Structures are given as structure tokens and as C-alpha cells.
Tab-separated table of C-alpha atoms in Angstrom:
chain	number	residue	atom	x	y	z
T	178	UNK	CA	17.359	34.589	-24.138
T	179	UNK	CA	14.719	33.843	-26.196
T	180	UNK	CA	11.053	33.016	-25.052
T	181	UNK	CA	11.890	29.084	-26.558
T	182	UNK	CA	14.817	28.863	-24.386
T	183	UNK	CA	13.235	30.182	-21.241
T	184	UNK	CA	10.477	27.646	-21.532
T	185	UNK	CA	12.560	24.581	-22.595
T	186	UNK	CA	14.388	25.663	-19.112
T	187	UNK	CA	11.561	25.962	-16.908
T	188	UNK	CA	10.530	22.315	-18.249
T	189	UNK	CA	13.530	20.814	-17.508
T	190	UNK	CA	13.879	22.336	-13.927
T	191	UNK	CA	9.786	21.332	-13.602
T	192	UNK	CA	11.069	17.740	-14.660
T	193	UNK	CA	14.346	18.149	-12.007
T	194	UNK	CA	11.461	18.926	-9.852
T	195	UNK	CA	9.401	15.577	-10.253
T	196	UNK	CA	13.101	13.904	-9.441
T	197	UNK	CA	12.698	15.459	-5.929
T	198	UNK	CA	9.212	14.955	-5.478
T	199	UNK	CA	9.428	11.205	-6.266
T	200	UNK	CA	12.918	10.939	-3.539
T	201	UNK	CA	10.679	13.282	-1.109
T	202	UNK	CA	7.361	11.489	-1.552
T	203	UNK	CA	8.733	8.584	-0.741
T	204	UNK	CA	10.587	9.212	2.290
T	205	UNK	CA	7.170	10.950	3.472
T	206	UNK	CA	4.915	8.199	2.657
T	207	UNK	CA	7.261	5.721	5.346
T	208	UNK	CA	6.776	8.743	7.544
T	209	UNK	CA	3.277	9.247	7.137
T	210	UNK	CA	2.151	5.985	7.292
T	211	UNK	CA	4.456	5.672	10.551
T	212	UNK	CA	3.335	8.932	12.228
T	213	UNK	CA	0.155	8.626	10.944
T	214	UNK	CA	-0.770	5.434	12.919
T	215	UNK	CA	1.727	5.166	15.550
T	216	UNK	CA	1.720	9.014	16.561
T	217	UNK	CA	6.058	8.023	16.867
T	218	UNK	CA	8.615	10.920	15.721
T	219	UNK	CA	11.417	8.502	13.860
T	220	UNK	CA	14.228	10.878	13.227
T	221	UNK	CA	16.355	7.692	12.000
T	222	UNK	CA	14.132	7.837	9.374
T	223	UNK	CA	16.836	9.066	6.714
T	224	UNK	CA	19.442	6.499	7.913
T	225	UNK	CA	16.576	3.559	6.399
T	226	UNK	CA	17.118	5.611	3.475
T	227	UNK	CA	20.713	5.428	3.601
T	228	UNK	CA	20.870	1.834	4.446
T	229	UNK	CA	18.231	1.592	0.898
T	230	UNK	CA	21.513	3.342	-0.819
T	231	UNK	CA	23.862	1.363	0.221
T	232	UNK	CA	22.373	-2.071	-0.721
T	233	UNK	CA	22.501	-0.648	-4.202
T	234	UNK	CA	25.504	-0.137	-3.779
T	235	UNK	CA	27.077	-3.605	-2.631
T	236	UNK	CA	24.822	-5.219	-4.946
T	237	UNK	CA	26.570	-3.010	-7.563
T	238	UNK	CA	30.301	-3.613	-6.131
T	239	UNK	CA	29.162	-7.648	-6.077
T	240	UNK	CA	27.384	-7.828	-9.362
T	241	UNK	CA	31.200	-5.904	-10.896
T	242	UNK	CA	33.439	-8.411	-9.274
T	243	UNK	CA	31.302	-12.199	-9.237
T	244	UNK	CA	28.975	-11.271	-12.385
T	245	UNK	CA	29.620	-8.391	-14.893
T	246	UNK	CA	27.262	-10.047	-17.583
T	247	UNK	CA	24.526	-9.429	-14.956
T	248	UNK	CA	25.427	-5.626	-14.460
T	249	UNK	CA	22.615	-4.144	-16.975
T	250	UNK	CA	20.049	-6.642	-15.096
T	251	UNK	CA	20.805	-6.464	-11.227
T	252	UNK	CA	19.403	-2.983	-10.694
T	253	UNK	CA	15.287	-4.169	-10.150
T	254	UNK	CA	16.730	-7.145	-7.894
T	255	UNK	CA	18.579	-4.843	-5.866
T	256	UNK	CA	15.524	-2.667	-5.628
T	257	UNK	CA	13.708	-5.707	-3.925
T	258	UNK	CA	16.780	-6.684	-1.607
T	259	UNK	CA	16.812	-2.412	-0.856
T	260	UNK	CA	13.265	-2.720	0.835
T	261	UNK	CA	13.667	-6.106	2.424
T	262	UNK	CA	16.878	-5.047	4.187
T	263	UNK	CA	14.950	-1.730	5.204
T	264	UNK	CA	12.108	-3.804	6.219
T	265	UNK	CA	13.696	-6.661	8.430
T	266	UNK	CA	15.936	-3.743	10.181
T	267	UNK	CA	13.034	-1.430	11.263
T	268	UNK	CA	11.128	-4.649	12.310
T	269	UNK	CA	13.949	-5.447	14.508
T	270	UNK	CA	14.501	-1.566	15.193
T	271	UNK	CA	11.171	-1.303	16.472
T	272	UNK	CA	11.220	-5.345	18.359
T	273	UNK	CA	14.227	-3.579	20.423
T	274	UNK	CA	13.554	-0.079	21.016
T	275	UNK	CA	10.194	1.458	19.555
T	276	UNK	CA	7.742	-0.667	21.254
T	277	UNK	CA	8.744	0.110	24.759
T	278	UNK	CA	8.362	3.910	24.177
T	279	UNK	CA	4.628	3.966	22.849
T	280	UNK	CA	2.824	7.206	23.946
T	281	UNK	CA	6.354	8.905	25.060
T	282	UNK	CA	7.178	10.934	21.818
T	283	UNK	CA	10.024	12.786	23.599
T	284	UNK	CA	11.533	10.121	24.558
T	285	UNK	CA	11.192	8.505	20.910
T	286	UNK	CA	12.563	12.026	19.535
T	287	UNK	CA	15.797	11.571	21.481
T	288	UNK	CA	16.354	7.712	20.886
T	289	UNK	CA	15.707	7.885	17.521
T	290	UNK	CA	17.770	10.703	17.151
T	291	UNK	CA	20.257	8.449	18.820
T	292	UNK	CA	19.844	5.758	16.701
T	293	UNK	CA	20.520	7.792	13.947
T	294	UNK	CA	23.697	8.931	15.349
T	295	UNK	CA	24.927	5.419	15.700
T	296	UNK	CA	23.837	4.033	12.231
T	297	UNK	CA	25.619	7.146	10.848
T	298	UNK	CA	28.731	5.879	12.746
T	299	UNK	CA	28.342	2.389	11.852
T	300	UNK	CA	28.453	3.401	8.061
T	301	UNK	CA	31.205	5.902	8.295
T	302	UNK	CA	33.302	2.955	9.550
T	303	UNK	CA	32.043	0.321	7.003
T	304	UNK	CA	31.757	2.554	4.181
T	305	UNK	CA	34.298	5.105	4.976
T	306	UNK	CA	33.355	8.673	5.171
T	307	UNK	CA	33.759	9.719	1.423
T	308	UNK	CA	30.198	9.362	-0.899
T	309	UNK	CA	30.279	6.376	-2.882
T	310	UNK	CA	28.310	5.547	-6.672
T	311	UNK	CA	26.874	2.191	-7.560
T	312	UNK	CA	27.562	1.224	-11.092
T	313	UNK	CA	23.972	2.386	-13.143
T	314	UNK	CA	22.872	-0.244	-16.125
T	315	UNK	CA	23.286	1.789	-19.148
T	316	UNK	CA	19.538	2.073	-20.287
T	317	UNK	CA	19.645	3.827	-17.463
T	318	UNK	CA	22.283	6.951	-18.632
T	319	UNK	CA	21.116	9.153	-20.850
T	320	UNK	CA	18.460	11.704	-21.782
T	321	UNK	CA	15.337	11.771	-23.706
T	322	UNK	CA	14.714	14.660	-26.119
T	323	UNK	CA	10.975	15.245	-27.150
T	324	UNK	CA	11.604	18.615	-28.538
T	325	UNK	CA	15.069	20.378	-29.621
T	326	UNK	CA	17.026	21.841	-26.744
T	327	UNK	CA	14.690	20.017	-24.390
T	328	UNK	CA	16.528	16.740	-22.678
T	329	UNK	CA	14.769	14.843	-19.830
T	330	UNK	CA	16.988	12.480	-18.119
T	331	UNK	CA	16.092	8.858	-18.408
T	332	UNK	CA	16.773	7.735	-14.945
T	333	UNK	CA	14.310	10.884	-14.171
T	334	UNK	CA	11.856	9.225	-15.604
T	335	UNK	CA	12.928	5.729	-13.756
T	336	UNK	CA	12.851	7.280	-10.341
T	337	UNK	CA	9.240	9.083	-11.197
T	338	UNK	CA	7.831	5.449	-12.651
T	339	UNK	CA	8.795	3.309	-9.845
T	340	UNK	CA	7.909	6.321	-7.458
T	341	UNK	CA	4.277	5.786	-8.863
T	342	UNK	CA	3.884	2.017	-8.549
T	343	UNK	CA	5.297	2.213	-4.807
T	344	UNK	CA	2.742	4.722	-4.256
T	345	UNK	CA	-0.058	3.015	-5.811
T	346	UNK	CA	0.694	0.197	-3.974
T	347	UNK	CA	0.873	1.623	-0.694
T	348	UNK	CA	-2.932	2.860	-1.305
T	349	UNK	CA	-3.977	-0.658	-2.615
T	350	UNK	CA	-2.424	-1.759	0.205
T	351	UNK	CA	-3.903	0.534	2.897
T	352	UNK	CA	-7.726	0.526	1.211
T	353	UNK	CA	-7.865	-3.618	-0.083
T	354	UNK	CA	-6.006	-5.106	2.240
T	355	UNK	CA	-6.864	-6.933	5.698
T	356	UNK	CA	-3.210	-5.169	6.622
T	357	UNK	CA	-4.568	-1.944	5.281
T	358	UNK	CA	-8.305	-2.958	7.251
T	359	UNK	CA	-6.102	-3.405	10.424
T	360	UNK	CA	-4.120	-0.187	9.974
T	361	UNK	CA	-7.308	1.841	9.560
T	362	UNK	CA	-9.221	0.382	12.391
T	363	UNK	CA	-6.100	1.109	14.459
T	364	UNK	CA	-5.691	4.790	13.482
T	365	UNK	CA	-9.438	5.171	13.516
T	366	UNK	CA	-10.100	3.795	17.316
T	367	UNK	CA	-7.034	2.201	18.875
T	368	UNK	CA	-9.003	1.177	21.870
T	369	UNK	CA	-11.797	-0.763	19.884
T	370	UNK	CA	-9.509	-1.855	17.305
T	371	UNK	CA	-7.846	-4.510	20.008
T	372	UNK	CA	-11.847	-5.421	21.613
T	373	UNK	CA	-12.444	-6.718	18.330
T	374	UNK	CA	-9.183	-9.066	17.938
T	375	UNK	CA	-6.970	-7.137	16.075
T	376	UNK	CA	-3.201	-7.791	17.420
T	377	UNK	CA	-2.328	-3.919	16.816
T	378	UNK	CA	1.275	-4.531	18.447
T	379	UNK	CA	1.764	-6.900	15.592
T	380	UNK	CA	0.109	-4.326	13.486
T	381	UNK	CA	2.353	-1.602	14.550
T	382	UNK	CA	5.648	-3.698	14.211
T	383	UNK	CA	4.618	-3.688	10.824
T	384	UNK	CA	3.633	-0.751	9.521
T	385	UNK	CA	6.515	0.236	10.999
T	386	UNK	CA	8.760	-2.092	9.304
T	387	UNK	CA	7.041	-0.717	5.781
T	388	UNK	CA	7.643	2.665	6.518
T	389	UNK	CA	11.175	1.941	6.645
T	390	UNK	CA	11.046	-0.583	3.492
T	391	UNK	CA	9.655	2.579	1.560
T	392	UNK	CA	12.688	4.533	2.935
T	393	UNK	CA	14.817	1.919	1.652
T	394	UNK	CA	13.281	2.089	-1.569
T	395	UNK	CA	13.713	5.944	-1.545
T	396	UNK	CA	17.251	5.486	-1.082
T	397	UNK	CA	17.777	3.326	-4.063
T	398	UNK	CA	15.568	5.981	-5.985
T	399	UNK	CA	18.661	8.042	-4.593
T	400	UNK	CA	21.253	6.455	-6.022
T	401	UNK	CA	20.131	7.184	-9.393
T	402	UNK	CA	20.741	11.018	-8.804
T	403	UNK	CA	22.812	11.427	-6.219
T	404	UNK	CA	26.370	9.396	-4.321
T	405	UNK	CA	25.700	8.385	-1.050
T	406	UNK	CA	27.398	8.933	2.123
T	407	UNK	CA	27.093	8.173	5.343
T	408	UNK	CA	24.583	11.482	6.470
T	409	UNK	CA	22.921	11.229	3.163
T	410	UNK	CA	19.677	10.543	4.664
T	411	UNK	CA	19.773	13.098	7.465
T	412	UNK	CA	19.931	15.528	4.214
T	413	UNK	CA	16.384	14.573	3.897
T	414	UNK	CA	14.768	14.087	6.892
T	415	UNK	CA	13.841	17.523	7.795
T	416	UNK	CA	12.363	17.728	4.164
T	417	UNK	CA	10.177	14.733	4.663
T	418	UNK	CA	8.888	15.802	7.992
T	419	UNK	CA	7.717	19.037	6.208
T	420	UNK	CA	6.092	16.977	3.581
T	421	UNK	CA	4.084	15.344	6.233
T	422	UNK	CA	3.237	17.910	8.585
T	423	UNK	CA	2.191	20.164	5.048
T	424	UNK	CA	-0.267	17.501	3.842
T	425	UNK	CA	-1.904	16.311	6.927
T	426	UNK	CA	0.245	13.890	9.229
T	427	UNK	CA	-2.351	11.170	8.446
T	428	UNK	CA	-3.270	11.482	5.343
T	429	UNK	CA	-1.359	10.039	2.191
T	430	UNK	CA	-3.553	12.330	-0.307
T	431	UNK	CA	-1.898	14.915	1.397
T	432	UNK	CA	1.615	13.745	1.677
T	433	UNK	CA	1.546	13.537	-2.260
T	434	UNK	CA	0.086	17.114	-2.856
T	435	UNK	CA	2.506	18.350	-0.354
T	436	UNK	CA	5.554	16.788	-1.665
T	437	UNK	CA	4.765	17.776	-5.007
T	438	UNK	CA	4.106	21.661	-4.087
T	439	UNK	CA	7.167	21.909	-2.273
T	440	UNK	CA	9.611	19.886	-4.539
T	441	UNK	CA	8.022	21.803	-7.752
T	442	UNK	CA	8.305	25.225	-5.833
T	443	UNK	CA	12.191	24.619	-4.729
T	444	UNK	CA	12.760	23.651	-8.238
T	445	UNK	CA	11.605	26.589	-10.163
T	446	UNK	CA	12.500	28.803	-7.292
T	447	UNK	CA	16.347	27.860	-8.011
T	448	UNK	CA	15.819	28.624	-11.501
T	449	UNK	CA	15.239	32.672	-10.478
T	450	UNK	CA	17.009	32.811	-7.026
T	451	UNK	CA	20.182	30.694	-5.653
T	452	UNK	CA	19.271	27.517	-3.630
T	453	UNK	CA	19.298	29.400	-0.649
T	454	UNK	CA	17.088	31.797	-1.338
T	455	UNK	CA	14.300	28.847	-2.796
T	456	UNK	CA	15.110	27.345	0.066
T	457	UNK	CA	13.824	29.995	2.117
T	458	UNK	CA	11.157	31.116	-0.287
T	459	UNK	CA	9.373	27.536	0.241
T	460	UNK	CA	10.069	27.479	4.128
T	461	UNK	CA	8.144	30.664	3.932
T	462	UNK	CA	5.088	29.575	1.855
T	463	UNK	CA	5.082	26.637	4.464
T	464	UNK	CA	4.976	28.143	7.511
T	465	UNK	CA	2.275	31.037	5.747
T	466	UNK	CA	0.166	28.217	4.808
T	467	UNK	CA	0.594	25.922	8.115
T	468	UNK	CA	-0.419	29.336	10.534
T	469	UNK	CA	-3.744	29.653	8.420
T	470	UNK	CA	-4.383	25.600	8.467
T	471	UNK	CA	-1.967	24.525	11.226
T	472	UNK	CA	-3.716	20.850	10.441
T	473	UNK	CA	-1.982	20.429	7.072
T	474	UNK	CA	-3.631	20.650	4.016
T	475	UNK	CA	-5.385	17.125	4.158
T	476	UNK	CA	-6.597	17.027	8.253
T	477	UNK	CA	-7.600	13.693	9.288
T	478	UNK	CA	-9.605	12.778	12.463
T	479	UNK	CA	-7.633	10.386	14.703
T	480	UNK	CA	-9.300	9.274	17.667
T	481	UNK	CA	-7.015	7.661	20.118
């Protein structure tokens, strides 16, 4: 193999790469900006995901059968309609069950795991246990080739675009915002925050209901790599907690770092070794790195 070959490969897994740090970053920003304010351990977090997934999918099935003129055109709507059915179920997900188990992250562990269990079930019986495939506009199919024997896959590219305008406008959000003003205050001194008039159950409900919009949005992200089934998400979830606790569980700066180090270092990894073995070479360079800065690479102080 010639020296051309071997780094036209090592691109293209390095692009295969920025496909799973765009899926992983944002699953860990709705984790981060959960954990990071809330301090609550949502291990249903991959079933938002899921549910992202599956609106793509229905909207794909619906677009087929009532519109096929509008299948190269539904795919951005469906984005939309992916993080507004993520949003209004973890705003009712945390009306119902979240908010009564403030400061008792055990007992969030175990009902979110529980939640999780049942969503999975409620999918598996209106999905049906095999993976399913939306229907992908063509200008989505494809591959670029900047250089011969190089091809980059266009909806690669897709996922990694609309990966960075999420992500920029989560930190608009969070820094010129009066939502991002209250969600700093909050995180900053929880105490003060409601002395000066800030509503931070309100403020809780929704940060909470936008961490699980972005996971809906991940999930669409998904679809343009992967089927979905109905434990796609929980595929993911340990992943994204390892993004977070990497980077700093409060810190977004460090979320994207860390997603991007270990998505980049799986990647290549596989290249040399079997998935397993990257697998465990990353866990490794994790937990190394986490015993000299068990803080994450990004520490934030959070007074509470």
C-alpha cells in the first residue's frame, strides 16, 4: 500500500470520525446543559434520541404515501418537528417525574433508567423490533471527491453542518440570551438566583426540555448514517456520558473538545486495531486522563 493510499484512508476514517463527533456532540451538549445545571443523571437520554429518529422516519413514511413531490424537500421540516417532539416530551417528562426528584440523583438514576425501559417498550410495539430507514432526499446520497481515491460522503458533511449551527446556537443561546442569563445565574448560585426573581423551576423545566430537543435533533443527525431501532439510543448513552464527564460536566467548551478527541481517536483507532480493541484503547486514554484531572478537562465552579 502505497504512502497515497494510506493517507487518502486515514482522511476518510478522520472524516468518518467528524460523523461521530457531530452524533456524539450532540447527544452531550442535551446532557451537559442538563447535568450541568440541574446536577440530574437522565439515562433516558438516548430514548429522546430515538424518539428524534423516528419522527424522521414517519415524516418520511407520510411524505412517500400523501406527497412524493415533497420527498427531496421534507427532510429540514422534519428536522424542526424532530426537536419540537423531543422538546414538548421532556417538558412533560420532567412536569411528571423529574421535578419531584430534585437533589435525589439515585433516585433519578433508577427512574430514568426506568423510563427508558418503558419508551424502549413503547417503540418495540409501535415500531416493531426490526431497525427501520427513512427515505433520504437524493442531494443527500452520494460522495464528494476533492482528490482521486478520496470520497467524503455528502450526508457527512450534512450531519457535521447542521451539527455546527445547533452548536452555535446553543452558545448564543446560553451567553445572549435572558434564557441563557437565567441558566447561568442558576448554575452559578441557585440560592440567589430565586432572591432575585428568577422562576428557576420554570428555568429548569426548560433547559430540560432543550436538552432533550438537542437529543432529538441528534437522532435525526442519526438517521442519515445509521437505521434506527428501538435501543438505538441506549447505543449512545454511555458514549455521551463519557463526553461529558471528559470535558467538564458543566462546561460546553469542554463537551466539544471531548467529543471530538474521543470520536477522532475511536475512528483512527479502528483503522489499525478491530472496533474492540479502539474501543478499549479510548476507554483507556479516558480513564488515564480522568485519574490525573478527575474534574474533566474544562472544570467549572458550581456553587449550589
Amino acid at each position: 500500500m502505497s504512502f497515497d493510499e494510506i493517507y487518502n484512508i486515514t482522511l476518510m476514517q478522520g472524516f468518518a470520525g467528524l460523523s461521530l463527533f457531530a452524533v456524539l456532540l450532540l447527544m452531550g451538549l442535551g446532557l451537559a446543559i442538563i447535568f450541568g445545571q440541574m446536577g440530574v443523571i437522565n439515562m433516558a437520554h438516548g430514548e429522546f434520541m430515538t424518539i428524534g429518529a423516528y419522527t424522521i422516519f414517519l415524516f418520511s413514511s407520510l411524505t412517500e404515501s400523501l406527497a412524493p413531490g415533497l420527498v427531496q424537500a421534507y427532510f429540514p421540516f422534519a428536522i424542526v418537528c424532530a426537536f419540537l417532539v423531543a422538546f414538548g416530551i421532556g417538558w412533560l417528562t420532567e412536569w411528571a417525574l423529574i421535578r419531584h426528584l430534585y437533589k435525589r440523583p439515585l433516585d433519578t438514576l433508577l427512574a430514568t433508567w426506568g423510563l427508558s425501559l418503558g419508551m424502549q417498550q413503547v417503540f418495540r410495539s409501535t415500531f416493531g423490533p426490526k431497525e427501520v430507514s427513512p427515505t433520504l432526499p437524493d442531494w443527500l446520497m452520494g460522495s464528494w471527491s476533492p482528490a482521486e481515491g478520496l470520497d467524503i460522503p455528502i450526508n457527512g458533511m450534512f450531519v457535521l453542518a447542521l451539527t455546527v449551527v445547533v452548536t452555535g446556537s446553543v452558545l448564543i443561546a446560553l451567553y445572549r440570551s435572558r434564557w441563557g442569563l437565567r441558566v447561568r445565574a442558576t448554575v452559578s448560585n441557585r440560592a440567589m438566583a430565586n432572591a432575585t426573581g428568577i422562576n428557576t423551576r420554570r428555568t429548569d423545566r426548560l433547559t430540560f426540555a432543550i436538552g432533550c430537543g438537542i437529543a432529538g435533533v441528534a437522532g435525526a443527525a442519526f438517521t442519515t448514517i445509521g437505521s434506527t431501532g428501538p435501543t438505538s439510543g441506549s447505543l449512545y448513552i454511555v458514549d455521551a456520558f463519557l463526553v461529558v464527564t471528559f470535558g467538564g460536566a458543566a462546561s460546553l467548551w469542554g463537551t466539544v473538545v471531548s467529543a471530538f478527541g474521543i470520536a477522532q481517536t475511536q475512528s483512527i483507532s479502528e483503522f489499525f486495531l478491530s472496533g474492540s480493541m479502539a474501543k478499549v484503547l479510548t476507554l483507556l486514554l479516558i480513564v488515564t486522563i480522568l485519574m490525573m484531572r478527575p474534574q474533566g478537562l474544562f472544570a467549572a465552579k458550581v456553587r449550589r
